[in-house]
PDB file of C-alpha atoms in Angstrom:
ATOM      1  CA  MET T   1     -10.239 -11.520  19.886  1.00  0.00           C
ATOM      2  CA  PHE T   2      -9.154  -8.203  18.420  1.00  0.00           C
ATOM      3  CA  GLU T   3      -5.690  -8.404  16.865  1.00  0.00           C
ATOM      4  CA  PRO T   4      -4.175  -4.960  16.168  1.00  0.00           C
ATOM      5  CA  LYS T   5      -1.250  -6.416  14.222  1.00  0.00           C
ATOM      6  CA  ARG T   6      -3.502  -8.274  11.772  1.00  0.00           C
ATOM      7  CA  THR T   7      -5.795  -5.253  11.445  1.00  0.00           C
ATOM      8  CA  GLY T   8      -2.781  -3.017  10.826  1.00  0.00           C
ATOM      9  CA  LEU T   9      -1.580  -5.321   8.061  1.00  0.00           C
ATOM     10  CA  GLY T  10      -5.067  -5.347   6.564  1.00  0.00           C
ATOM     11  CA  ILE T  11      -5.216  -1.549   6.568  1.00  0.00           C
ATOM     12  CA  GLN T  12      -1.708  -1.372   5.073  1.00  0.00           C
ATOM     13  CA  TYR T  13      -2.750  -3.838   2.334  1.00  0.00           C
ATOM     14  CA  VAL T  14      -5.872  -1.795   1.511  1.00  0.00           C
ATOM     15  CA  VAL T  15      -3.880   1.453   1.409  1.00  0.00           C
ATOM     16  CA  GLU T  16      -1.225  -0.092  -0.863  1.00  0.00           C
ATOM     17  CA  SER T  17      -3.915  -1.521  -3.158  1.00  0.00           C
ATOM     18  CA  VAL T  18      -5.627   1.863  -3.435  1.00  0.00           C
ATOM     19  CA  LEU T  19      -2.310   3.624  -4.058  1.00  0.00           C
ATOM     20  CA  ASN T  20      -1.365   1.113  -6.771  1.00  0.00           C
ATOM     21  CA  LEU T  21      -4.755   1.487  -8.448  1.00  0.00           C
ATOM     22  CA  SER T  22      -4.642   5.283  -8.124  1.00  0.00           C
ATOM     23  CA  LYS T  23      -1.383   5.312 -10.144  1.00  0.00           C
ATOM     24  CA  ASP T  24      -3.495   4.289 -13.148  1.00  0.00           C
ATOM     25  CA  LYS T  25      -4.171   7.668 -14.779  1.00  0.00           C
ATOM     26  CA  ARG T  26      -7.566   6.603 -16.178  1.00  0.00           C
ATOM     27  CA  LEU T  27      -8.838   5.691 -12.715  1.00  0.00           C
ATOM     28  CA  GLN T  28      -7.492   8.692 -10.798  1.00  0.00           C
ATOM     29  CA  PRO T  29     -10.562  10.983 -11.148  1.00  0.00           C
ATOM     30  CA  TYR T  30     -12.822   8.140 -10.057  1.00  0.00           C
ATOM     31  CA  PHE T  31     -10.679   7.397  -7.009  1.00  0.00           C
ATOM     32  CA  PHE T  32     -10.485  11.031  -5.935  1.00  0.00           C
ATOM     33  CA  LYS T  33     -14.278  11.332  -6.127  1.00  0.00           C
ATOM     34  CA  LEU T  34     -14.724   8.067  -4.257  1.00  0.00           C
ATOM     35  CA  ILE T  35     -12.239   9.068  -1.541  1.00  0.00           C
ATOM     36  CA  LEU T  36     -13.819  12.511  -1.139  1.00  0.00           C
ATOM     37  CA  LYS T  37     -17.329  11.030  -0.894  1.00  0.00           C
ATOM     38  CA  SER T  38     -16.628   8.058   1.357  1.00  0.00           C
ATOM     39  CA  GLY T  39     -13.353   8.922   3.081  1.00  0.00           C
ATOM     40  CA  LEU T  40     -14.798  10.831   6.023  1.00  0.00           C
ATOM     41  CA  ARG T  41     -17.589   8.305   6.532  1.00  0.00           C
ATOM     42  CA  ILE T  42     -15.118   5.392   6.499  1.00  0.00           C
ATOM     43  CA  ILE T  43     -12.781   7.160   8.941  1.00  0.00           C
ATOM     44  CA  LEU T  44     -15.734   7.830  11.239  1.00  0.00           C
ATOM     45  CA  GLN T  45     -16.928   4.209  11.078  1.00  0.00           C
ATOM     46  CA  VAL T  46     -13.429   2.822  11.709  1.00  0.00           C
ATOM     47  CA  THR T  47     -12.954   5.201  14.644  1.00  0.00           C
ATOM     48  CA  ILE T  48     -16.290   4.192  16.180  1.00  0.00           C
ATOM     49  CA  LEU T  49     -15.516   0.509  15.598  1.00  0.00           C
ATOM     50  CA  PHE T  50     -12.057   0.874  17.153  1.00  0.00           C
ATOM     51  CA  TYR T  51     -13.435   2.579  20.273  1.00  0.00           C
ATOM     52  CA  ALA T  52     -16.269   0.052  20.562  1.00  0.00           C
ATOM     53  CA  VAL T  53     -13.784  -2.843  20.373  1.00  0.00           C
ATOM     54  CA  SER T  54     -11.369  -1.210  22.823  1.00  0.00           C
ATOM     55  CA  TRP T  55     -14.167  -0.956  25.412  1.00  0.00           C
ATOM     56  CA  LEU T  56     -14.781  -4.730  25.331  1.00  0.00           C
TER      57      LEU T  56
END
């Protein structure tokens, strides 16, 4: 079964982890490049996944 609450917590955890890591000045350029490269693709995949699951 799809559990929005658990998924929401997972997303929140990932976001917090990325934000904590991005506070490290040495890693910031790497994270910005990574987010720019993969951000749109990830958003697209999550959106498609969400719609696919909601149709079940």
